[in-house]
Coordinates of C-alpha atoms in Angstrom, one line a residue:
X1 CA 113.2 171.4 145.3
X2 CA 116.7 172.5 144.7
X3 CA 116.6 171.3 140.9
X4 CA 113.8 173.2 140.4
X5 CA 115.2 176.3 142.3
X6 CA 118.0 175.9 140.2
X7 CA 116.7 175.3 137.0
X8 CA 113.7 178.9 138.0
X9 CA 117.0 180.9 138.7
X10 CA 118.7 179.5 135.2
X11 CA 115.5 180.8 133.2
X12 CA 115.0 184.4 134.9
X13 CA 118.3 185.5 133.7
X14 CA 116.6 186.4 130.6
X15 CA 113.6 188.3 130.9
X16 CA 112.0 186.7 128.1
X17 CA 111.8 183.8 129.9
X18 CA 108.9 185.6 132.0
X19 CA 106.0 185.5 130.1
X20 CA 102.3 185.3 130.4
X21 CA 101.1 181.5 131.2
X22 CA 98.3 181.5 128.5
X23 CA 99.3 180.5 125.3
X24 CA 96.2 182.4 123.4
X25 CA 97.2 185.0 121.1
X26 CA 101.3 183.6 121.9
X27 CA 103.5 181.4 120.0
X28 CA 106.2 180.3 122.2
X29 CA 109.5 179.4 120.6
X30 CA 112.3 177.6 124.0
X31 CA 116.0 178.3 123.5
X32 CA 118.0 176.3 125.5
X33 CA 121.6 175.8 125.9
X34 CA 124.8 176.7 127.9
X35 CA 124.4 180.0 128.9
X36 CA 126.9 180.7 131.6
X37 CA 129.6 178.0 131.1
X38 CA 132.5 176.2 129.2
X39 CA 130.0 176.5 126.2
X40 CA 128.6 179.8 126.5
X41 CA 130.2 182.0 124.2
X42 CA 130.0 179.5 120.5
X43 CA 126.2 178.9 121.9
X44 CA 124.6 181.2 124.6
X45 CA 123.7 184.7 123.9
X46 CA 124.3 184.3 120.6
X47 CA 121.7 181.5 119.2
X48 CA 119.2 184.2 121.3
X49 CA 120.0 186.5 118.9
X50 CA 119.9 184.7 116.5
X51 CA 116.3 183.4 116.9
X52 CA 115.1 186.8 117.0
X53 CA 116.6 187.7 113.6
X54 CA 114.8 185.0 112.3
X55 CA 111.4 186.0 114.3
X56 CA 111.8 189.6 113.0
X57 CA 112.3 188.0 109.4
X58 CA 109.1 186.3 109.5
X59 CA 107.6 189.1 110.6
X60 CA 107.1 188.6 114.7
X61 CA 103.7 186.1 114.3
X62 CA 102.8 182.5 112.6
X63 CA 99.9 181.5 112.6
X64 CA 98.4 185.2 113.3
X65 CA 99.8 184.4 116.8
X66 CA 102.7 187.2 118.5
X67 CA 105.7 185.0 118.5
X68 CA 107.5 185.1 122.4
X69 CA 111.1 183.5 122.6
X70 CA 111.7 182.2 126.2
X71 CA 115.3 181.5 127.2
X72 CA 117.0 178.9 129.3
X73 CA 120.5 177.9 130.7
X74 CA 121.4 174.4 130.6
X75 CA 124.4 175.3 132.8
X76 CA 126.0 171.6 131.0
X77 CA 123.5 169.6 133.5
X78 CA 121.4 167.1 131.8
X79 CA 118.7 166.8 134.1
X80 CA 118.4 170.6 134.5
X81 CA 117.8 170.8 130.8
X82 CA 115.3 168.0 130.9
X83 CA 113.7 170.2 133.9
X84 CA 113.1 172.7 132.1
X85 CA 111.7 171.8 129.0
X86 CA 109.6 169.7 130.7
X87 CA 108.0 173.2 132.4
X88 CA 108.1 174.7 129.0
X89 CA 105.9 172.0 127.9
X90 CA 103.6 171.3 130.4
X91 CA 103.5 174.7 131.7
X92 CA 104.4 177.4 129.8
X93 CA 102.9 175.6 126.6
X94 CA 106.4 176.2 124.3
X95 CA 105.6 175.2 120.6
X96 CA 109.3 174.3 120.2
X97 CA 112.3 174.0 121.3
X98 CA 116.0 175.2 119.6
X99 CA 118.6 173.3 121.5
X100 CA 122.8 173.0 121.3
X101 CA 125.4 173.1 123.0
X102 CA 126.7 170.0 125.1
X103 CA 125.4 166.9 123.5
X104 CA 124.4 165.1 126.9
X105 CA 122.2 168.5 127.7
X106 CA 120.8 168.1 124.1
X107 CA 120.0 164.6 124.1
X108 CA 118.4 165.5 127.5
X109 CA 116.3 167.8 126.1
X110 CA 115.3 165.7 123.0
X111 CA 114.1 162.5 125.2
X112 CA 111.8 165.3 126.8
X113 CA 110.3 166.6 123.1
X114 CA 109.7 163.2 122.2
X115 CA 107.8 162.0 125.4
X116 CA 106.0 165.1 124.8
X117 CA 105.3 165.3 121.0
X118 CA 107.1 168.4 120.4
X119 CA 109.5 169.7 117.6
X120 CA 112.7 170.2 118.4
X121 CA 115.4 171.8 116.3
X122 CA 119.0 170.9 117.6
X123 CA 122.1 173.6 116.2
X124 CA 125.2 173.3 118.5
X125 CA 125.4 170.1 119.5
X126 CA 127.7 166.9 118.0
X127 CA 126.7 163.5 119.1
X128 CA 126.1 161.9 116.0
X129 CA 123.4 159.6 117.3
X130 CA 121.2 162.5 117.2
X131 CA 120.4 161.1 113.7
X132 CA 121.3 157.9 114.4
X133 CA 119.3 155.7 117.2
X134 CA 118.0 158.7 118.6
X135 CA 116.4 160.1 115.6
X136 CA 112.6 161.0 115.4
X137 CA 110.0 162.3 112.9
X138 CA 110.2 165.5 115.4
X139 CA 114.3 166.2 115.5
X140 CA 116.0 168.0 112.9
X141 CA 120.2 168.6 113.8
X142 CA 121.7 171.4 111.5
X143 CA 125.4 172.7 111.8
X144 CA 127.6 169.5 112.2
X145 CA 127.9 166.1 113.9
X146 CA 130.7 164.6 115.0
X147 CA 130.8 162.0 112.0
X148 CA 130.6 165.4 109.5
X149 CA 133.5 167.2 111.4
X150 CA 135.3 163.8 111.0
X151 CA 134.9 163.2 107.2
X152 CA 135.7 167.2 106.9
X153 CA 139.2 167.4 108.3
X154 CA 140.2 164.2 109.2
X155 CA 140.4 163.0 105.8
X156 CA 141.7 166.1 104.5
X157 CA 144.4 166.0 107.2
X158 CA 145.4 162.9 106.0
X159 CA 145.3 163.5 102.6
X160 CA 147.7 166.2 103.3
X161 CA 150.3 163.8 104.7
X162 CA 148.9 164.0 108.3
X163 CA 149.6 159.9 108.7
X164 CA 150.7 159.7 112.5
X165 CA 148.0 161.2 115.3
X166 CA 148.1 161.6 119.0
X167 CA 144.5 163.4 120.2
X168 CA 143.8 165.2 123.1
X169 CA 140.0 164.6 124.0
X170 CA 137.1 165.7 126.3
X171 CA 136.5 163.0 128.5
X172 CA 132.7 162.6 127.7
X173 CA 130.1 161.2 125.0
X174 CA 131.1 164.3 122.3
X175 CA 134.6 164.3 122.4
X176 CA 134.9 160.3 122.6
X177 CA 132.5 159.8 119.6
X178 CA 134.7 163.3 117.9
X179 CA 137.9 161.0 118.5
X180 CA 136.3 157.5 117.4
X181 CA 135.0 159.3 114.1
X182 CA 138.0 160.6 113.2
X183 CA 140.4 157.6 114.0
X184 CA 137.9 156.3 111.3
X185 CA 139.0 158.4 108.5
X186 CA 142.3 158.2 109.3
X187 CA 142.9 154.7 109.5
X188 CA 140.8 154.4 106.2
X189 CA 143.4 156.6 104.7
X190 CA 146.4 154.7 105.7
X191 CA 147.2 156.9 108.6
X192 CA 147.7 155.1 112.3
X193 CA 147.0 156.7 115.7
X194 CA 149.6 157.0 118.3
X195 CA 147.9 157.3 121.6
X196 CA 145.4 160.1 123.2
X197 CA 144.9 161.9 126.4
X198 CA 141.7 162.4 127.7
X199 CA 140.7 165.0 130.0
X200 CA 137.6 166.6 132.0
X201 CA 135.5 168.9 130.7
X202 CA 136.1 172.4 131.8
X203 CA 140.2 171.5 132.7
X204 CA 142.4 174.3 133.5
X205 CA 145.8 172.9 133.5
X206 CA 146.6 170.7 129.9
X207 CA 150.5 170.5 130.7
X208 CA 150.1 166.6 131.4
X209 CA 148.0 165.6 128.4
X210 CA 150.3 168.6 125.7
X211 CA 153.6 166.6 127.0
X212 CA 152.2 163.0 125.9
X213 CA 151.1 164.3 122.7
X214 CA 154.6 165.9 121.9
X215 CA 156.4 163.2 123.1
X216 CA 154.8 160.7 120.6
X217 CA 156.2 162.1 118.0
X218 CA 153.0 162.1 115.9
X219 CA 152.5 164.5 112.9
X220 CA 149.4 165.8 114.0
X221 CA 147.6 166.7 117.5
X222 CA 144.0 166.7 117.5
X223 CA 142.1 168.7 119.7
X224 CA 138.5 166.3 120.3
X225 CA 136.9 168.9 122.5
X226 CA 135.4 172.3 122.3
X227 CA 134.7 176.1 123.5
X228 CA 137.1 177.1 126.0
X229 CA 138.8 173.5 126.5
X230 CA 139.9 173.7 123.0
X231 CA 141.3 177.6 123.6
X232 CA 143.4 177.0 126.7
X233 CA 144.5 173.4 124.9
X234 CA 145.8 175.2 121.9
X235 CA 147.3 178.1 124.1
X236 CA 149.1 175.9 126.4
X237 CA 150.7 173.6 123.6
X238 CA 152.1 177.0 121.7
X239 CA 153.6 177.6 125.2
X240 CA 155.4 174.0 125.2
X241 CA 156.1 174.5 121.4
X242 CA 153.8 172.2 120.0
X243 CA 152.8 173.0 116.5
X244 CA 156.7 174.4 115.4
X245 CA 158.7 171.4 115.6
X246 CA 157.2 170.0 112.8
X247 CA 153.6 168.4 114.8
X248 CA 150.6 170.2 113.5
X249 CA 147.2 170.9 115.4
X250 CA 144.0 170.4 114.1
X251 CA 141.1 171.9 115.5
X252 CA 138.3 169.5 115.1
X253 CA 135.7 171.8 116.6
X254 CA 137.3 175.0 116.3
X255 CA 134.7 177.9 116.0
X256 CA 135.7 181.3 114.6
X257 CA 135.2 182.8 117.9
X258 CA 138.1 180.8 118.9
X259 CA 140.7 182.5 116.6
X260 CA 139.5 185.7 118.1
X261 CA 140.3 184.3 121.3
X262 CA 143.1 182.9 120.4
X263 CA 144.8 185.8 118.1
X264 CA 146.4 184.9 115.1
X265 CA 149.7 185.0 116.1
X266 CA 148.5 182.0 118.5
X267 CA 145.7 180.8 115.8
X268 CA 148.0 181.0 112.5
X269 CA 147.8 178.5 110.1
X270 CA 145.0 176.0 112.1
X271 CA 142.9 173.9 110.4
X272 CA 139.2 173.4 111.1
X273 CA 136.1 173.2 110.0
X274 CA 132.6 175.3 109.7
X275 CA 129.3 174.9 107.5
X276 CA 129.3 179.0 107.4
X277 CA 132.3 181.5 107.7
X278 CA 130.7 185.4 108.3
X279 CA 133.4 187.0 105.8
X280 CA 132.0 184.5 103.3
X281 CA 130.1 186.7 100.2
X282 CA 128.0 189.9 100.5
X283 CA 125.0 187.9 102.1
X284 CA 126.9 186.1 104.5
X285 CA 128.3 190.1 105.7
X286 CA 124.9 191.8 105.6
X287 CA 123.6 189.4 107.6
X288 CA 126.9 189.4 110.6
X289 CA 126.0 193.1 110.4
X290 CA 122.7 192.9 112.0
X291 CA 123.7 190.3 114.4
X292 CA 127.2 192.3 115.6
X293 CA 124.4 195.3 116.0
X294 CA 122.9 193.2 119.4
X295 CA 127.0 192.5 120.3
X296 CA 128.7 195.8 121.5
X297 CA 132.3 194.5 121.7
X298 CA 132.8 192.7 118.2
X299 CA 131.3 189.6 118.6
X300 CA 131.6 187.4 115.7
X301 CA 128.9 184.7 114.7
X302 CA 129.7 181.6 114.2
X303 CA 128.1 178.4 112.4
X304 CA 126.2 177.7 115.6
X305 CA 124.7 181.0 115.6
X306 CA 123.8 181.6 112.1
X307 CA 122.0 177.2 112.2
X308 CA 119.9 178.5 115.2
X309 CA 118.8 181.3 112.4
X310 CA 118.6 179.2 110.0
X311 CA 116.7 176.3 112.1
X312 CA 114.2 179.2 113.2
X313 CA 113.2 180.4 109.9
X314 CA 113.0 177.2 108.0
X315 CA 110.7 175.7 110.7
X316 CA 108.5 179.1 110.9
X317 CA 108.3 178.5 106.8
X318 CA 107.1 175.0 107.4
X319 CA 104.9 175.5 110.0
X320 CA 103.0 178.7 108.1
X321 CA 103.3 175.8 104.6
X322 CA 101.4 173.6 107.0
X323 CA 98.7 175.8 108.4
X324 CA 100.5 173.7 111.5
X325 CA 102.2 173.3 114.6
X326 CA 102.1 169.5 114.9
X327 CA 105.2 168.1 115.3
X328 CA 104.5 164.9 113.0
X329 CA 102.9 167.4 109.8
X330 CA 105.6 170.1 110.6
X331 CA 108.6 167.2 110.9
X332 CA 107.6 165.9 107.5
X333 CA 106.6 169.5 105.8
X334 CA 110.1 170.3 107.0
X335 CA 111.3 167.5 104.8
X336 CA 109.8 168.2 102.2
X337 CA 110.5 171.4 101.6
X338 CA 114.4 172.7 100.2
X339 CA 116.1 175.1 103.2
X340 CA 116.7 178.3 101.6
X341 CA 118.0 181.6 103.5
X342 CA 121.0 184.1 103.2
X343 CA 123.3 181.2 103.2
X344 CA 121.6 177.6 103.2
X345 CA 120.8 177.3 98.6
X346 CA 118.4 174.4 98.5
X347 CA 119.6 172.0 101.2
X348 CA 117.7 168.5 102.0
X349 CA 116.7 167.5 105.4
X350 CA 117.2 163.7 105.0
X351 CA 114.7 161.2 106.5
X352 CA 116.7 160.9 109.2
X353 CA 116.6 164.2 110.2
X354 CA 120.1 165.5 109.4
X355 CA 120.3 168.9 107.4
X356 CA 122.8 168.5 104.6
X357 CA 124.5 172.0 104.9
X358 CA 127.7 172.1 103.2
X359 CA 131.0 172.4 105.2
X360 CA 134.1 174.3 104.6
X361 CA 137.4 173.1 105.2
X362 CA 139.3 176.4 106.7
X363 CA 142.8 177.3 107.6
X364 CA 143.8 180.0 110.1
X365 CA 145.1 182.8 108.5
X366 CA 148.6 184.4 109.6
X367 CA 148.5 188.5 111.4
X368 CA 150.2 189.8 108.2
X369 CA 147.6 187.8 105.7
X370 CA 144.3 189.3 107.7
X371 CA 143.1 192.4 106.8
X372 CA 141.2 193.4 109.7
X373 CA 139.9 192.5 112.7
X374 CA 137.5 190.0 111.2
X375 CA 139.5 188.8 108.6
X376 CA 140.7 185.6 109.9
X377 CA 140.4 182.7 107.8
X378 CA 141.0 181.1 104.5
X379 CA 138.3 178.8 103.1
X380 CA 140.5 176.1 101.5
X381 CA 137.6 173.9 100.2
X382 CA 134.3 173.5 100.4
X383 CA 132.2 169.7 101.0
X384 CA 129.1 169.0 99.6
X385 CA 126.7 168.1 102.5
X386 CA 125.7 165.0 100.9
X387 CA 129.4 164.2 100.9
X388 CA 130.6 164.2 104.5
X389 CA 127.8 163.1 106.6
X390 CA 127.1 159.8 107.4
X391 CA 125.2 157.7 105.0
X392 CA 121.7 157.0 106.5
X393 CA 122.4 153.2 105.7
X394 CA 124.7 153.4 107.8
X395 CA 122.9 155.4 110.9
X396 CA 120.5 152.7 112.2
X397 CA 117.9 155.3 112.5
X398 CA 114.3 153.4 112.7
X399 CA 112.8 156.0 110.3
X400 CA 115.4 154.4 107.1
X401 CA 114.5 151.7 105.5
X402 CA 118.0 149.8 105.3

């Protein structure tokens, strides 16, 4: 009973999430993800948003059915997220779900769609195996995995000169498969690790773990965690003088929202990684512009936000193509056909269900490069999808044929 209190209280928040319990006439899009927590602000509000961009865009019905977007908070609890997308399903009669954020959640949420039959798009979230053992005719994961942040700036770190690493990692399934995936690269490009420090997620105080890493003596420091872990971790080594005596941190899931948090003075010359940057071309600006309209305040979207868009509208697309909501005809109509929007030209949804969106390797840029308050990073190079994502021989996913 308290779960289920819980998980009722997590899903009023929004008032979307109250809606009619007849699904005539409604087509019910769940989005579901950290909402309150460590997560919140790269996720949250945010993927909301952008779901109802993408709703507007395909005109507010599929199907000649009113499209309703119902929201719910994860709150970083597996089995609340597998509560309620279970009462999505069997109550409120969702169509699909869009889930990110922490990969535990997510996976939660997936075992759910699957029992159930159901579509599920996944934008936020890194575990890897997503596409791997866990992949399904029904689950599509846009934005980045663990192995793609890996084969982004790991080997370009390395290629750099970055030999010698120490990392400073989330003690849980993403930041442990972040760390593995990128000792990988490394070690496949002559470079050795040095040691790590893991912590818990959500950790206030980093002093213990900042000290090991600077007293290794490695090149590099690699941040394997994420949302406001990876802020107070980069914070708190400037304070010890990390990253001016010659050791350099890398961001491996840095979002742009964490340079604004962090400032540039704080942020300059970080690397990371992002399959879309909001300064990017005159699309890429038109489109931040009508998201930053529902964000009093300056809040910037990031890759997560502007996958959820692009997750939505590919899927509404492939479901109107079909004539459709099955998850089996919609999975493989998704496949099928090329993802195009205001910044996705032509990618492939594999077999395995990973979305090949290119990714940018990115560098922090200093307060007297930027030229506003948005101006904030360099794109250094940009990866082919099809490049830096794990090779579906390599996945064991049952759908492949190895």
């Amino acid at each position: 009973m308290r779960l289920l209190a819980t998980m009722a209280a997590a899903c009023v928040v929004w008032s979307s999430c109250v809606v009619a319990q007849g699904s005539d006439g409604v087509f019910k899009i769940g989005v579901i993800n950290d909402q309150s927590g460590v997560y919140s602000y790269v996720t949250g509000r945010g993927s909301v948003e952008a779901t109802r961009l993408a709703v507007e865009d395909a005109g507010g019905k599929v199907l000649g059915k009113r499209i309703e977007v119902l929201v719910g908070d994860d709150q970083n609890k597996p089995d609340i997220a597998a509560a309620i997308v279970r009462k999505w399903m069997d109550v409120d009669g969702v169509n699909v779900i869009l889930a990110g954020g922490g990969s535990a959640t997510t996976v939660a949420a997936i075992t759910v769609a699957k029992e159930k039959n159901k579509t599920i798009l996944v934008a936020g979230a890194g575990s890897s195996d997503i596409t791997g053992k866990l992949c399904a005719p029904n689950v599509t994961h846009w934005v980045f995995d663990t192995y793609g942040l890996a084969a982004s700036v790991g080997k370009a770190v390395v290629a750099q000169g970055g030999k010698s690493w120490f990392f400073v990692t989330a003690d849980y399934s993403f930041g442990l498969a972040l760390e593995r995936d990128t000792a990988r690269f490394i070690q496949a490009g002559g470079g050795k690790l040095l040691g790590d420090a893991k912590h818990p997620l959500n950790s206030p105080d980093f002093a213990s773990y900042l000290l090991q890493a600077k007293a290794s003596g490695a090149q590099v420091v690699g941040f394997a965690n994420a949302g406001g872990d990876m802020v107070n971790s980069i914070k708190q080594a400037r304070e010890f003088g990390i990253g001016q005596g010659g050791q350099r941190l890398v961001g491996l899931l840095l979002y742009v929202n964490d340079i604004q948090a962090l400032g540039l003075p704080t942020a300059d010359g970080i690397l990371g990684v992002a399959s879309f940057y909001h300064d990017l071309n005159d699309a890429t600006r038109a489109w931040t512009k009508r998201y930053m309209e529902r964000f009093p305040g300056g809040n910037i979207p990031n890759m997560t936000h502007a996958g959820a868009y692009a997750a939505i509208n590919h899927y509404l697309k492939a479901v109107t193509t079909a004539g459709s909501d099955d998850a089996a005809i919609v999975g493989k109509t998704m496949r099928q056909m090329p993802v195009n929007d205001f910044y996705d030209k032509d990618v492939r949804i594999r077999a395995d269900g990973r979305v090949l969106q290119n990714m940018m390797l990115w560098q922090a840029k200093s307060p007297q490069e930027s030229k506003g308050p948005y101006d904030l990073l360099t794109i250094r190079q940009t990866l082919p999808g099809a490049d830096v994502y794990r090779p579906e021989s390599e996945g064991a996913c049952p759908l492949v044929a190895n």
